[in-house]
């Protein structure tokens, strides 16, 4: 693995949020109603935190080469991902750097996810098994 891995970009639209709500059962109106979201102090509709984490997980899996190569994966949510009501939606950009290679040969990645230039996760990391 290189020190810095090729960033992955994921487009997120309101339609994605509707599909995720159906799959997860999380129909909280902050994920579909601008009126409700702004009424509770958010900038507008936001993506589900677990949906954002899943996008980062997809990037980690692609870098690892297989889902079973991901030994550990953790994040802390630090900022919401606002999703405008447009066809384009927004983008989440996921990047990673190699933090260390363990004595067992596993690779620890330090992960970054941004939306509109703002970091939306903190303390994000993954451990990839030696293949």
Coordinates of C-alpha atoms in Angstrom, one line a residue:
X1 CA 0.0 0.0 0.0
X2 CA 1.1 3.5 -0.7
X3 CA 1.3 6.2 2.0
X4 CA -1.7 8.0 0.6
X5 CA -4.5 6.1 -1.1
X6 CA -6.4 7.4 -4.1
X7 CA -9.4 9.4 -2.8
X8 CA -12.9 8.0 -3.5
X9 CA -15.8 10.3 -4.2
X10 CA -19.5 9.4 -3.6
X11 CA -22.5 11.4 -4.8
X12 CA -25.3 11.7 -2.2
X13 CA -28.8 12.8 -3.3
X14 CA -32.1 13.0 -1.5
X15 CA -33.2 9.8 -3.4
X16 CA -30.2 8.0 -1.8
X17 CA -31.5 9.2 1.6
X18 CA -35.0 7.8 0.9
X19 CA -33.6 4.5 -0.1
X20 CA -31.4 4.3 3.0
X21 CA -34.3 5.3 5.2
X22 CA -36.3 2.4 3.7
X23 CA -33.5 -0.1 4.2
X24 CA -32.6 1.1 7.7
X25 CA -36.0 2.0 9.1
X26 CA -34.7 5.4 10.1
X27 CA -37.4 7.8 8.9
X28 CA -36.4 10.7 11.1
X29 CA -37.6 13.8 9.3
X30 CA -34.2 15.5 9.6
X31 CA -33.3 13.2 6.7
X32 CA -36.1 14.2 4.4
X33 CA -37.9 17.4 5.5
X34 CA -36.2 20.8 5.1
X35 CA -38.9 22.4 7.3
X36 CA -38.3 20.0 10.1
X37 CA -34.5 20.0 9.8
X38 CA -34.2 23.8 9.9
X39 CA -36.7 23.9 12.7
X40 CA -34.4 21.9 14.9
X41 CA -31.3 24.1 14.0
X42 CA -29.8 22.1 11.1
X43 CA -28.8 23.7 7.9
X44 CA -31.3 21.6 6.0
X45 CA -31.8 17.9 5.3
X46 CA -28.8 15.9 6.4
X47 CA -27.6 12.4 5.5
X48 CA -27.9 9.6 8.0
X49 CA -24.7 9.2 10.0
X50 CA -24.6 5.5 9.4
X51 CA -25.1 6.1 5.6
X52 CA -22.0 8.3 5.7
X53 CA -20.1 5.7 7.6
X54 CA -21.2 3.1 5.1
X55 CA -19.8 5.2 2.2
X56 CA -16.4 5.3 4.1
X57 CA -16.7 1.6 4.7
X58 CA -17.2 1.0 0.9
X59 CA -14.0 3.0 0.2
X60 CA -12.1 1.0 2.8
X61 CA -13.4 -2.3 1.3
X62 CA -12.3 -1.2 -2.2
X63 CA -8.8 -0.2 -0.9
X64 CA -8.6 -3.5 1.0
X65 CA -9.6 -5.6 -2.0
X66 CA -12.2 -7.6 -0.2
X67 CA -14.8 -7.1 2.6
X68 CA -13.3 -9.8 4.8
X69 CA -9.9 -8.0 4.8
X70 CA -11.4 -5.2 7.0
X71 CA -10.5 -6.3 10.5
X72 CA -11.5 -3.1 12.4
X73 CA -13.4 0.0 11.3
X74 CA -14.4 3.0 13.5
X75 CA -15.5 6.6 13.2
X76 CA -16.8 9.5 15.2
X77 CA -19.4 11.7 13.6
X78 CA -18.3 15.4 13.9
X79 CA -20.4 17.3 11.3
X80 CA -23.6 16.6 9.4
X81 CA -23.6 16.0 5.7
X82 CA -26.2 18.5 4.2
X83 CA -27.9 17.2 1.2
X84 CA -29.6 19.9 -1.0
X85 CA -32.8 19.2 -2.9
X86 CA -31.1 19.2 -6.3
X87 CA -30.5 16.5 -8.9
X88 CA -26.7 16.8 -8.1
X89 CA -27.1 16.5 -4.3
X90 CA -23.7 16.7 -2.7
X91 CA -20.4 14.8 -2.6
X92 CA -18.6 13.0 0.2
X93 CA -14.9 12.6 -0.5
X94 CA -13.1 9.8 1.4
X95 CA -9.3 9.7 1.6
X96 CA -6.8 7.6 3.6
X97 CA -3.2 7.5 4.6
X98 CA -1.3 4.5 6.0
X99 CA -0.7 5.2 9.7
X100 CA 1.3 2.0 10.4
X101 CA 1.9 -1.6 9.5
X102 CA 1.6 -3.8 12.6
X103 CA 3.9 -6.6 13.6
X104 CA 1.3 -9.0 12.2
X105 CA 1.5 -7.3 8.8
X106 CA -1.9 -5.5 9.1
X107 CA -2.2 -2.0 7.8
X108 CA -3.8 0.7 9.9
X109 CA -5.4 3.5 7.9
X110 CA -6.2 7.0 9.1
X111 CA -9.4 8.0 7.3
X112 CA -10.8 11.4 6.3
X113 CA -14.3 12.1 4.9
X114 CA -15.2 15.6 3.7
X115 CA -18.3 17.3 2.3
X116 CA -17.9 20.8 0.8
X117 CA -14.4 20.9 2.2
X118 CA -15.6 20.2 5.8
X119 CA -14.4 17.2 7.7
X120 CA -17.5 15.2 8.7
X121 CA -15.8 12.4 10.7
X122 CA -13.1 12.5 13.3
X123 CA -11.0 9.7 14.7
X124 CA -11.8 7.5 11.7
X125 CA -9.6 4.5 11.2
X126 CA -9.5 1.0 9.7
X127 CA -7.3 -2.0 10.1
X128 CA -6.8 -4.1 7.0
X129 CA -5.5 -7.6 7.2
X130 CA -2.4 -8.8 5.4
X131 CA -3.4 -10.4 2.1

